[in-house]
mmCIF file of C-alpha atoms in Angstrom:
data_model
loop_
_atom_site.group_PDB
_atom_site.id
_atom_site.type_symbol
_atom_site.label_atom_id
_atom_site.label_comp_id
_atom_site.label_asym_id
_atom_site.label_seq_id
_atom_site.Cartn_x
_atom_site.Cartn_y
_atom_site.Cartn_z
ATOM 1 C CA MET F 1 0.029 0.001 0.084
ATOM 2 C CA ALA F 2 2.845 2.352 0.779
ATOM 3 C CA LEU F 3 4.046 1.833 -2.891
ATOM 4 C CA ALA F 4 0.544 2.298 -4.302
ATOM 5 C CA LEU F 5 0.444 5.899 -2.298
ATOM 6 C CA ALA F 6 3.750 6.687 -3.689
ATOM 7 C CA LEU F 7 2.546 5.904 -7.195
ATOM 8 C CA GLY F 8 -0.662 7.855 -6.802
ATOM 9 C CA ARG F 9 1.137 11.147 -5.491
ATOM 10 C CA ARG F 10 2.903 11.342 -8.873
ATOM 11 C CA GLY F 11 -0.416 12.564 -10.220
ATOM 12 C CA LEU F 12 -1.399 15.027 -7.571
ATOM 13 C CA GLY F 13 -1.971 18.434 -9.508
ATOM 14 C CA ASN F 14 -2.145 16.531 -12.842
ATOM 15 C CA THR F 15 -5.323 14.467 -12.796
ATOM 16 C CA TRP F 16 -8.189 16.843 -11.804
ATOM 17 C CA PRO F 17 -11.270 16.375 -11.775
ATOM 18 C CA ASN F 18 -10.194 12.762 -10.886
ATOM 19 C CA PRO F 19 -8.396 11.806 -7.813
ATOM 20 C CA ALA F 20 -4.731 10.849 -8.021
ATOM 21 C CA VAL F 21 -4.995 7.125 -7.339
ATOM 22 C CA GLY F 22 -2.136 4.517 -7.077
ATOM 23 C CA ALA F 23 -2.442 0.767 -7.578
ATOM 24 C CA VAL F 24 -0.279 -2.341 -7.272
ATOM 25 C CA VAL F 25 -0.913 -5.933 -8.455
ATOM 26 C CA VAL F 26 0.849 -8.540 -6.370
ATOM 27 C CA ARG F 27 1.177 -12.278 -6.896
ATOM 28 C CA ALA F 28 1.906 -14.855 -3.983
ATOM 29 C CA GLU F 29 4.629 -16.840 -5.398
ATOM 30 C CA GLU F 30 6.988 -19.655 -3.971
ATOM 31 C CA GLY F 31 9.798 -17.323 -3.480
ATOM 32 C CA GLY F 32 7.417 -14.703 -1.841
ATOM 33 C CA PRO F 33 5.160 -11.880 -3.031
ATOM 34 C CA ARG F 34 5.970 -10.459 -6.505
ATOM 35 C CA ILE F 35 4.853 -7.109 -8.020
ATOM 36 C CA VAL F 36 3.671 -7.711 -11.494
ATOM 37 C CA GLY F 37 1.717 -4.498 -12.303
ATOM 38 C CA ARG F 38 1.934 -0.824 -11.087
ATOM 39 C CA GLY F 39 -0.555 2.058 -12.089
ATOM 40 C CA TRP F 40 -1.378 5.728 -11.322
ATOM 41 C CA THR F 41 -3.962 7.886 -12.680
ATOM 42 C CA GLN F 42 -2.776 9.416 -15.838
ATOM 43 C CA PRO F 43 -2.958 13.029 -16.772
ATOM 44 C CA GLY F 44 -6.275 14.457 -17.070
ATOM 45 C CA GLY F 45 -7.586 11.671 -14.973
ATOM 46 C CA ARG F 46 -7.628 8.832 -17.539
ATOM 47 C CA PRO F 47 -6.821 5.956 -17.792
ATOM 48 C CA HIS F 48 -7.516 5.120 -14.072
ATOM 49 C CA ALA F 49 -4.767 3.559 -11.863
ATOM 50 C CA GLU F 50 -6.408 0.134 -11.733
ATOM 51 C CA THR F 51 -6.781 -0.280 -15.154
ATOM 52 C CA GLU F 52 -3.064 0.675 -15.792
ATOM 53 C CA ALA F 53 -1.885 -1.697 -13.168
ATOM 54 C CA LEU F 54 -4.113 -4.426 -14.679
ATOM 55 C CA ARG F 55 -2.881 -3.760 -18.134
ATOM 56 C CA ARG F 56 0.698 -4.208 -17.000
ATOM 57 C CA ALA F 57 0.092 -7.186 -15.110
ATOM 58 C CA GLY F 58 -1.743 -9.068 -18.110
ATOM 59 C CA ASP F 59 -2.609 -12.662 -17.381
ATOM 60 C CA LEU F 60 -0.509 -12.537 -14.116
ATOM 61 C CA ALA F 61 -3.362 -10.595 -12.510
ATOM 62 C CA ARG F 62 -5.502 -13.759 -12.377
ATOM 63 C CA GLY F 63 -5.639 -15.013 -8.917
ATOM 64 C CA ALA F 64 -3.457 -11.953 -7.547
ATOM 65 C CA THR F 65 -4.285 -9.216 -4.915
ATOM 66 C CA LEU F 66 -4.799 -5.666 -6.038
ATOM 67 C CA TYR F 67 -3.812 -2.982 -3.687
ATOM 68 C CA VAL F 68 -5.531 0.415 -4.196
ATOM 69 C CA THR F 69 -5.484 3.688 -2.512
ATOM 70 C CA LEU F 70 -9.217 4.630 -3.188
ATOM 71 C CA GLU F 71 -12.281 2.308 -3.781
ATOM 72 C CA PRO F 72 -12.641 1.220 -7.422
ATOM 73 C CA CYS F 73 -15.293 3.111 -9.228
ATOM 74 C CA SER F 74 -18.523 1.410 -9.935
ATOM 75 C CA HIS F 75 -20.129 3.916 -12.296
ATOM 76 C CA HIS F 76 -19.924 4.730 -15.910
ATOM 77 C CA GLY F 77 -18.357 8.071 -16.636
ATOM 78 C CA LYS F 78 -15.903 8.739 -19.406
ATOM 79 C CA THR F 79 -14.565 5.214 -18.887
ATOM 80 C CA PRO F 80 -15.974 1.975 -17.888
ATOM 81 C CA PRO F 81 -16.338 0.934 -14.082
ATOM 82 C CA CYS F 82 -12.905 0.009 -12.741
ATOM 83 C CA ALA F 83 -14.711 -2.471 -10.566
ATOM 84 C CA ASP F 84 -15.722 -4.376 -13.908
ATOM 85 C CA ALA F 85 -12.256 -4.403 -15.060
ATOM 86 C CA VAL F 86 -10.967 -5.831 -11.837
ATOM 87 C CA VAL F 87 -13.639 -8.731 -11.900
ATOM 88 C CA ALA F 88 -12.737 -9.453 -15.588
ATOM 89 C CA ALA F 89 -8.882 -9.547 -14.792
ATOM 90 C CA GLY F 90 -9.560 -12.335 -12.431
ATOM 91 C CA ILE F 91 -8.280 -10.510 -9.291
ATOM 92 C CA ALA F 92 -8.844 -12.676 -6.308
ATOM 93 C CA ARG F 93 -8.452 -10.017 -3.354
ATOM 94 C CA VAL F 94 -8.565 -6.266 -3.225
ATOM 95 C CA VAL F 95 -6.969 -4.158 -0.527
ATOM 96 C CA ALA F 96 -8.453 -0.633 -0.569
ATOM 97 C CA ALA F 97 -7.180 2.035 1.514
ATOM 98 C CA ILE F 98 -10.432 3.953 1.928
ATOM 99 C CA GLU F 99 -13.991 3.984 0.613
ATOM 100 C CA ASP F 100 -14.827 6.770 -2.108
ATOM 101 C CA ALA F 101 -16.674 9.731 -0.767
ATOM 102 C CA ASP F 102 -18.080 10.230 -4.276
ATOM 103 C CA PRO F 103 -21.829 9.484 -3.610
ATOM 104 C CA ARG F 104 -21.776 7.889 -7.233
ATOM 105 C CA VAL F 105 -19.649 5.082 -5.612
ATOM 106 C CA ALA F 106 -19.591 5.208 -1.769
ATOM 107 C CA GLY F 107 -19.258 1.439 -1.211
ATOM 108 C CA ARG F 108 -20.812 0.188 -4.393
ATOM 109 C CA GLY F 109 -17.444 -0.563 -5.906
ATOM 110 C CA HIS F 110 -16.661 -2.779 -3.105
ATOM 111 C CA ALA F 111 -20.054 -4.388 -3.155
ATOM 112 C CA ARG F 112 -19.726 -5.234 -6.665
ATOM 113 C CA LEU F 113 -16.480 -6.731 -6.160
ATOM 114 C CA ARG F 114 -17.773 -8.849 -3.183
ATOM 115 C CA ALA F 115 -20.623 -9.932 -5.269
ATOM 116 C CA ALA F 116 -18.183 -11.396 -7.747
ATOM 117 C CA GLY F 117 -16.662 -13.280 -5.158
ATOM 118 C CA ILE F 118 -13.605 -11.328 -4.698
ATOM 119 C CA ALA F 119 -12.194 -10.751 -1.103
ATOM 120 C CA VAL F 120 -12.180 -7.045 -0.270
ATOM 121 C CA ASP F 121 -10.238 -5.476 2.710
ATOM 122 C CA VAL F 122 -10.579 -1.829 3.580
ATOM 123 C CA GLY F 123 -8.585 0.281 5.854
ATOM 124 C CA VAL F 124 -4.900 -0.464 5.236
ATOM 125 C CA GLY F 125 -3.061 2.978 5.045
ATOM 126 C CA ALA F 126 -6.434 4.706 5.526
ATOM 127 C CA ALA F 127 -4.814 7.949 7.205
ATOM 128 C CA ASP F 128 -2.298 8.437 4.240
ATOM 129 C CA ALA F 129 -4.820 7.896 1.776
ATOM 130 C CA ALA F 130 -7.276 10.326 3.232
ATOM 131 C CA ALA F 131 -4.543 12.869 3.122
ATOM 132 C CA ALA F 132 -3.632 12.157 -0.539
ATOM 133 C CA HIS F 133 -7.309 12.339 -1.666
ATOM 134 C CA ALA F 134 -8.124 15.304 0.496
ATOM 135 C CA GLY F 135 -8.824 17.481 -2.446
ATOM 136 C CA HIS F 136 -11.122 14.825 -4.045
ATOM 137 C CA ILE F 137 -12.897 14.099 -0.768
ATOM 138 C CA ARG F 138 -13.413 17.945 -0.101
ATOM 139 C CA ARG F 139 -14.764 18.595 -3.553
ATOM 140 C CA VAL F 140 -17.387 15.889 -3.441
ATOM 141 C CA ARG F 141 -18.443 16.308 0.235
ATOM 142 C CA ASP F 142 -18.265 20.046 0.570
ATOM 143 C CA GLY F 143 -18.480 21.489 -3.054
ATOM 144 C CA ARG F 144 -15.124 23.221 -2.974
ATOM 145 C CA PRO F 145 -11.343 22.389 -3.380
ATOM 146 C CA HIS F 146 -9.035 21.810 -0.498
ATOM 147 C CA VAL F 147 -7.359 24.886 0.278
ATOM 148 C CA THR F 148 -3.748 25.434 1.062
ATOM 149 C CA LEU F 149 -2.559 28.727 2.244
ATOM 150 C CA LYS F 150 1.037 29.529 1.889
ATOM 151 C CA LEU F 151 2.828 32.283 3.728
ATOM 152 C CA ALA F 152 6.627 33.557 3.730
ATOM 153 C CA LEU F 153 7.252 35.508 7.033
ATOM 154 C CA SER F 154 10.164 37.404 7.970
ATOM 155 C CA THR F 155 11.897 37.001 11.384
ATOM 156 C CA ASP F 156 9.717 39.842 12.541
ATOM 157 C CA GLY F 157 6.418 38.331 11.017
ATOM 158 C CA LYS F 158 6.048 40.453 8.021
ATOM 159 C CA VAL F 159 5.270 39.534 4.232
ATOM 160 C CA ALA F 160 6.430 42.616 2.224
ATOM 161 C CA LEU F 161 8.023 45.972 2.667
ATOM 162 C CA ALA F 162 6.062 49.248 3.451
ATOM 163 C CA GLY F 163 3.774 50.125 0.323
ATOM 164 C CA ARG F 164 3.465 46.354 -0.552
ATOM 165 C CA ARG F 165 6.813 46.269 -2.200
ATOM 166 C CA PRO F 166 7.938 42.667 -2.593
ATOM 167 C CA VAL F 167 11.132 41.414 -0.919
ATOM 168 C CA ALA F 168 12.876 38.017 -1.067
ATOM 169 C CA ILE F 169 12.135 36.506 2.249
ATOM 170 C CA THR F 170 13.110 32.694 1.877
ATOM 171 C CA ALA F 171 16.082 31.024 0.283
ATOM 172 C CA ALA F 172 16.703 28.502 -2.532
ATOM 173 C CA ALA F 173 15.447 25.345 -0.768
ATOM 174 C CA ALA F 174 12.344 26.873 0.504
ATOM 175 C CA ASN F 175 11.638 28.361 -3.027
ATOM 176 C CA ALA F 176 12.185 24.861 -4.532
ATOM 177 C CA ARG F 177 9.603 23.540 -2.148
ATOM 178 C CA VAL F 178 7.198 26.038 -3.002
ATOM 179 C CA HIS F 179 7.427 25.265 -6.863
ATOM 180 C CA LEU F 180 6.924 21.552 -5.865
ATOM 181 C CA MET F 181 3.798 22.457 -4.031
ATOM 182 C CA ARG F 182 2.601 24.341 -7.144
ATOM 183 C CA ALA F 183 3.230 21.326 -9.198
ATOM 184 C CA MET F 184 1.115 19.091 -6.721
ATOM 185 C CA HIS F 185 -1.932 21.697 -6.869
ATOM 186 C CA ASP F 186 -4.439 21.999 -9.584
ATOM 187 C CA ALA F 187 -4.585 25.619 -9.261
ATOM 188 C CA ILE F 188 -2.774 28.569 -7.726
ATOM 189 C CA LEU F 189 -4.806 31.579 -6.359
ATOM 190 C CA ILE F 190 -3.798 35.285 -5.911
ATOM 191 C CA GLY F 191 -5.538 38.828 -5.435
ATOM 192 C CA ILE F 192 -5.228 41.571 -7.865
ATOM 193 C CA GLY F 193 -2.962 43.504 -5.216
ATOM 194 C CA THR F 194 -0.420 40.786 -5.468
ATOM 195 C CA ALA F 195 -0.749 40.529 -9.401
ATOM 196 C CA LEU F 196 -0.199 44.474 -9.599
ATOM 197 C CA ALA F 197 2.624 44.484 -6.718
ATOM 198 C CA ASP F 198 4.605 41.544 -7.901
ATOM 199 C CA ASP F 199 3.695 40.918 -11.541
ATOM 200 C CA PRO F 200 4.188 37.130 -10.951
ATOM 201 C CA LEU F 201 4.117 34.194 -13.253
ATOM 202 C CA LEU F 202 2.911 31.699 -10.743
ATOM 203 C CA THR F 203 4.352 28.698 -12.811
ATOM 204 C CA CYS F 204 6.366 25.712 -11.616
ATOM 205 C CA ARG F 205 9.998 26.388 -12.417
ATOM 206 C CA LEU F 206 11.694 23.252 -11.154
ATOM 207 C CA PRO F 207 13.572 21.669 -13.968
ATOM 208 C CA GLY F 208 11.349 19.091 -16.065
ATOM 209 C CA LEU F 209 8.094 20.297 -14.449
ATOM 210 C CA ALA F 210 7.186 23.484 -16.473
ATOM 211 C CA ALA F 211 4.302 21.288 -17.886
ATOM 212 C CA ARG F 212 2.875 20.557 -14.296
ATOM 213 C CA SER F 213 2.281 24.338 -13.835
ATOM 214 C CA PRO F 214 -1.176 25.003 -12.131
ATOM 215 C CA VAL F 215 -4.121 26.863 -13.435
ATOM 216 C CA ARG F 216 -3.420 30.420 -12.442
ATOM 217 C CA VAL F 217 -6.364 32.100 -10.660
ATOM 218 C CA VAL F 218 -6.676 35.951 -10.004
ATOM 219 C CA LEU F 219 -9.404 37.457 -7.828
ATOM 220 C CA ASP F 220 -9.962 40.836 -9.740
ATOM 221 C CA PRO F 221 -13.240 42.409 -8.809
ATOM 222 C CA ALA F 222 -13.091 45.406 -11.314
ATOM 223 C CA LEU F 223 -10.848 43.501 -13.962
ATOM 224 C CA ARG F 224 -7.744 45.736 -13.420
ATOM 225 C CA LEU F 225 -5.348 43.094 -14.588
ATOM 226 C CA PRO F 226 -3.230 44.825 -17.249
ATOM 227 C CA ALA F 227 -2.681 43.303 -20.579
ATOM 228 C CA THR F 228 1.110 43.835 -20.067
ATOM 229 C CA SER F 229 1.349 41.582 -17.018
ATOM 230 C CA ARG F 230 3.171 38.415 -17.326
ATOM 231 C CA LEU F 231 0.092 36.507 -16.299
ATOM 232 C CA VAL F 232 -1.898 37.803 -19.195
ATOM 233 C CA ARG F 233 1.050 37.622 -21.732
ATOM 234 C CA SER F 234 1.424 33.919 -20.867
ATOM 235 C CA ALA F 235 -2.341 33.079 -20.890
ATOM 236 C CA ALA F 236 -1.955 31.339 -23.975
ATOM 237 C CA GLU F 237 0.619 28.828 -22.603
ATOM 238 C CA VAL F 238 -0.606 28.363 -19.221
ATOM 239 C CA PRO F 239 -4.128 28.786 -18.150
ATOM 240 C CA LEU F 240 -5.366 31.862 -16.560
ATOM 241 C CA TRP F 241 -8.711 32.127 -14.932
ATOM 242 C CA VAL F 242 -9.801 35.638 -13.615
ATOM 243 C CA PHE F 243 -12.690 36.076 -11.306
ATOM 244 C CA ALA F 244 -14.605 39.272 -11.443
ATOM 245 C CA GLY F 245 -17.565 40.918 -9.916
ATOM 246 C CA THR F 246 -20.860 40.801 -11.860
ATOM 247 C CA ASP F 247 -20.449 44.610 -12.615
ATOM 248 C CA ALA F 248 -16.964 44.572 -13.979
ATOM 249 C CA PRO F 249 -16.425 46.146 -17.262
ATOM 250 C CA GLY F 250 -17.327 44.264 -20.358
ATOM 251 C CA THR F 251 -14.485 45.706 -22.314
ATOM 252 C CA ALA F 252 -11.787 44.703 -20.014
ATOM 253 C CA GLU F 253 -13.258 40.974 -20.234
ATOM 254 C CA THR F 254 -13.287 41.123 -23.956
ATOM 255 C CA ARG F 255 -9.412 42.187 -23.811
ATOM 256 C CA LEU F 256 -8.611 39.349 -21.247
ATOM 257 C CA ARG F 257 -10.439 36.821 -23.392
ATOM 258 C CA ALA F 258 -8.726 37.950 -26.509
ATOM 259 C CA ALA F 259 -5.318 37.341 -24.741
ATOM 260 C CA GLY F 260 -6.523 33.746 -23.889
ATOM 261 C CA ALA F 261 -7.767 34.365 -20.311
ATOM 262 C CA GLU F 262 -10.983 32.780 -18.830
ATOM 263 C CA VAL F 263 -13.199 35.439 -17.092
ATOM 264 C CA LEU F 264 -15.630 34.129 -14.429
ATOM 265 C CA ARG F 265 -18.101 36.264 -12.681
ATOM 266 C CA VAL F 266 -19.237 35.787 -9.084
ATOM 267 C CA PRO F 267 -20.976 38.073 -6.740
ATOM 268 C CA ALA F 268 -19.069 40.928 -4.808
ATOM 269 C CA ALA F 269 -18.545 41.110 -1.219
ATOM 270 C CA PRO F 270 -18.387 44.197 1.013
ATOM 271 C CA THR F 271 -15.182 42.865 2.569
ATOM 272 C CA PRO F 272 -11.774 42.276 1.031
ATOM 273 C CA PRO F 273 -10.841 40.706 -1.316
ATOM 274 C CA GLY F 274 -13.959 42.192 -2.731
ATOM 275 C CA LEU F 275 -15.456 38.793 -3.950
ATOM 276 C CA ASP F 276 -17.630 36.213 -2.443
ATOM 277 C CA LEU F 277 -14.895 33.433 -1.587
ATOM 278 C CA ALA F 278 -17.268 30.778 -0.944
ATOM 279 C CA ALA F 279 -18.799 31.507 -4.463
ATOM 280 C CA VAL F 280 -15.244 31.472 -6.061
ATOM 281 C CA LEU F 281 -14.365 28.235 -4.558
ATOM 282 C CA ALA F 282 -17.679 26.559 -5.586
ATOM 283 C CA VAL F 283 -17.029 27.810 -9.224
ATOM 284 C CA LEU F 284 -13.500 26.206 -8.922
ATOM 285 C CA ALA F 285 -15.042 22.967 -7.896
ATOM 286 C CA GLY F 286 -17.411 22.930 -10.632
ATOM 287 C CA CYS F 287 -14.669 23.540 -12.932
ATOM 288 C CA GLY F 288 -12.977 20.299 -11.524
ATOM 289 C CA ILE F 289 -10.345 21.965 -9.167
ATOM 290 C CA THR F 290 -9.742 19.672 -6.195
ATOM 291 C CA ARG F 291 -6.561 20.953 -4.739
ATOM 292 C CA LEU F 292 -6.141 24.895 -4.591
ATOM 293 C CA MET F 293 -2.935 26.606 -3.458
ATOM 294 C CA VAL F 294 -3.063 30.244 -2.340
ATOM 295 C CA GLU F 295 -0.018 32.534 -2.557
ATOM 296 C CA GLY F 296 -2.344 35.640 -2.380
ATOM 297 C CA GLY F 297 -1.421 38.713 -0.224
ATOM 298 C CA PRO F 298 -2.593 39.730 3.381
ATOM 299 C CA ARG F 299 -6.195 40.696 2.002
ATOM 300 C CA VAL F 300 -6.992 37.407 0.354
ATOM 301 C CA ALA F 301 -5.200 35.443 3.365
ATOM 302 C CA ALA F 302 -7.337 37.302 5.953
ATOM 303 C CA GLY F 303 -10.444 36.766 3.972
ATOM 304 C CA LEU F 304 -10.094 32.919 3.737
ATOM 305 C CA VAL F 305 -9.029 32.934 7.468
ATOM 306 C CA ARG F 306 -12.011 34.821 8.391
ATOM 307 C CA ALA F 307 -14.251 32.543 6.360
ATOM 308 C CA ASP F 308 -12.800 29.482 7.831
ATOM 309 C CA LEU F 309 -11.931 28.113 4.343
ATOM 310 C CA VAL F 310 -8.204 27.263 5.135
ATOM 311 C CA ASP F 311 -7.643 23.420 5.147
ATOM 312 C CA THR F 312 -3.684 23.500 5.109
ATOM 313 C CA ALA F 313 -1.641 26.411 6.240
ATOM 314 C CA VAL F 314 2.087 26.442 5.170
ATOM 315 C CA LEU F 315 4.248 29.099 7.096
ATOM 316 C CA ILE F 316 7.701 29.385 5.950
ATOM 317 C CA HIS F 317 9.826 31.514 8.345
ATOM 318 C CA GLY F 318 12.694 33.206 6.659
ATOM 319 C CA ALA F 319 15.896 34.616 7.943
ATOM 320 C CA VAL F 320 15.196 38.238 6.779
ATOM 321 C CA THR F 321 14.101 41.019 8.900
ATOM 322 C CA ILE F 322 11.726 43.641 7.398
ATOM 323 C CA GLY F 323 10.976 46.220 10.229
ATOM 324 C CA ALA F 324 8.183 47.559 11.897
ATOM 325 C CA ASP F 325 6.669 49.431 8.788
ATOM 326 C CA GLY F 326 6.481 46.114 6.777
ATOM 327 C CA ILE F 327 3.132 44.392 5.715
ATOM 328 C CA ASP F 328 1.461 41.915 8.202
ATOM 329 C CA PRO F 329 0.488 38.633 6.770
ATOM 330 C CA LEU F 330 -3.352 38.735 7.506
ATOM 331 C CA ALA F 331 -4.253 42.538 6.803
ATOM 332 C CA ASP F 332 -6.548 43.367 9.781
ATOM 333 C CA LEU F 333 -6.141 39.986 11.764
ATOM 334 C CA PRO F 334 -3.312 38.939 14.013
ATOM 335 C CA LEU F 335 -1.411 35.980 12.780
ATOM 336 C CA ALA F 336 -2.767 34.011 15.656
ATOM 337 C CA ALA F 337 -6.022 33.975 13.852
ATOM 338 C CA LEU F 338 -4.419 31.404 11.723
ATOM 339 C CA THR F 339 -1.718 29.642 14.093
ATOM 340 C CA ALA F 340 -4.009 29.530 17.052
ATOM 341 C CA SER F 341 -7.400 29.061 15.456
ATOM 342 C CA PRO F 342 -9.413 26.159 16.899
ATOM 343 C CA ALA F 343 -9.854 24.898 13.375
ATOM 344 C CA LEU F 344 -6.171 24.087 12.763
ATOM 345 C CA VAL F 345 -3.601 22.075 14.595
ATOM 346 C CA GLN F 346 0.254 22.082 13.956
ATOM 347 C CA HIS F 347 1.251 19.065 12.206
ATOM 348 C CA GLY F 348 5.146 19.377 12.446
ATOM 349 C CA SER F 349 7.824 21.354 10.901
ATOM 350 C CA GLU F 350 11.070 21.005 9.011
ATOM 351 C CA ILE F 351 14.292 22.944 8.270
ATOM 352 C CA LEU F 352 14.764 24.068 4.649
ATOM 353 C CA GLY F 353 18.144 25.704 4.519
ATOM 354 C CA PRO F 354 18.165 28.813 6.568
ATOM 355 C CA ASP F 355 14.197 28.574 6.796
ATOM 356 C CA ARG F 356 11.892 26.658 8.786
ATOM 357 C CA LEU F 357 8.417 25.230 7.167
ATOM 358 C CA VAL F 358 5.654 24.835 9.704
ATOM 359 C CA ARG F 359 2.606 23.066 8.558
ATOM 360 C CA TYR F 360 -1.061 23.394 10.042
ATOM 361 C CA GLU F 361 -4.039 21.256 9.194
ATOM 362 C CA ARG F 362 -7.658 21.392 9.773
ATOM 363 C CA HIS F 363 -8.438 19.906 13.127
ATOM 364 C CA GLY F 364 -9.298 16.278 12.881
ATOM 365 C CA ALA F 365 -7.985 15.833 9.263
ATOM 366 C CA ASP F 366 -4.795 14.081 8.230
ATOM 367 C CA PRO F 367 -2.074 15.853 6.658
ATOM 368 C CA SER F 368 -2.233 16.533 3.109
ATOM 369 C CA PRO F 369 0.802 16.080 0.851
#
């Protein structure tokens, strides 16, 4: 199961709207267990992990055990049910980490396997699987993506220089980790303030992982994102979705669409960042996004904290000192609103060169990758 989980994590950020599942086919032989097939969900969500592992195992799947990180699907979607493929392959036993929270499955896949005479065990590696599939579970249960908020903090708890001027707070090792996080998320979100102040690209710039760059999402109530920004100029290469208020100017929308961006309208909100965040997350989920990374500024971060929409918080403490006139991380909220929130609990820390990463997870949830 540990191998299946590792295989499944290869697909994080690359399989939406489907979960990133891993599967391993194992035969019992005289010399001991033998792995005869490995599979993981392919880009775009198809083929599924089970069918990939069974294809690689071929005839050796008959009488073997299938280890899988999520219950095999039982419904007809864009592909036939994986449960039917497992039965047809002659698998004798299935070990699944967790039941699928998707109401179209929710135990039906396991029931179909048992009805075909296949032994089914559920629960091995359940905590790790729940973490790996947190985005899928959140989307089908709550109608929104799993939200990871990333903050880079100076030694004195600031995120930018006075006047929202950007400053390098973290070093190479932490920066590489952030780019890896981007590759493992479906989408990355910022507000228009960050877009104007930093002019970021928001791509994954690790060697060989440029194609794993997430969908870039900008909250821009009045559609102020300039055509000269790096986000707009790269919209034809890496998807750019801009959320605007219902009364934002149509001319600006036309300009952004002409550059290759998608414009999505949601109701306005009286508090920063000026858009209904719950509505934004619901639209993202409807578009298939399961894992959302937020690198927005203090207003976006505070809005998410205030609305209790943060599932994972990653705080990277750098070795740089900014000074008392620097920008606080949560606008009008103290940092303790996040770090001491009853909704979140600390799940460990690690050293990244001169920096320290501290992770918080929603109370009662297992840590997400």
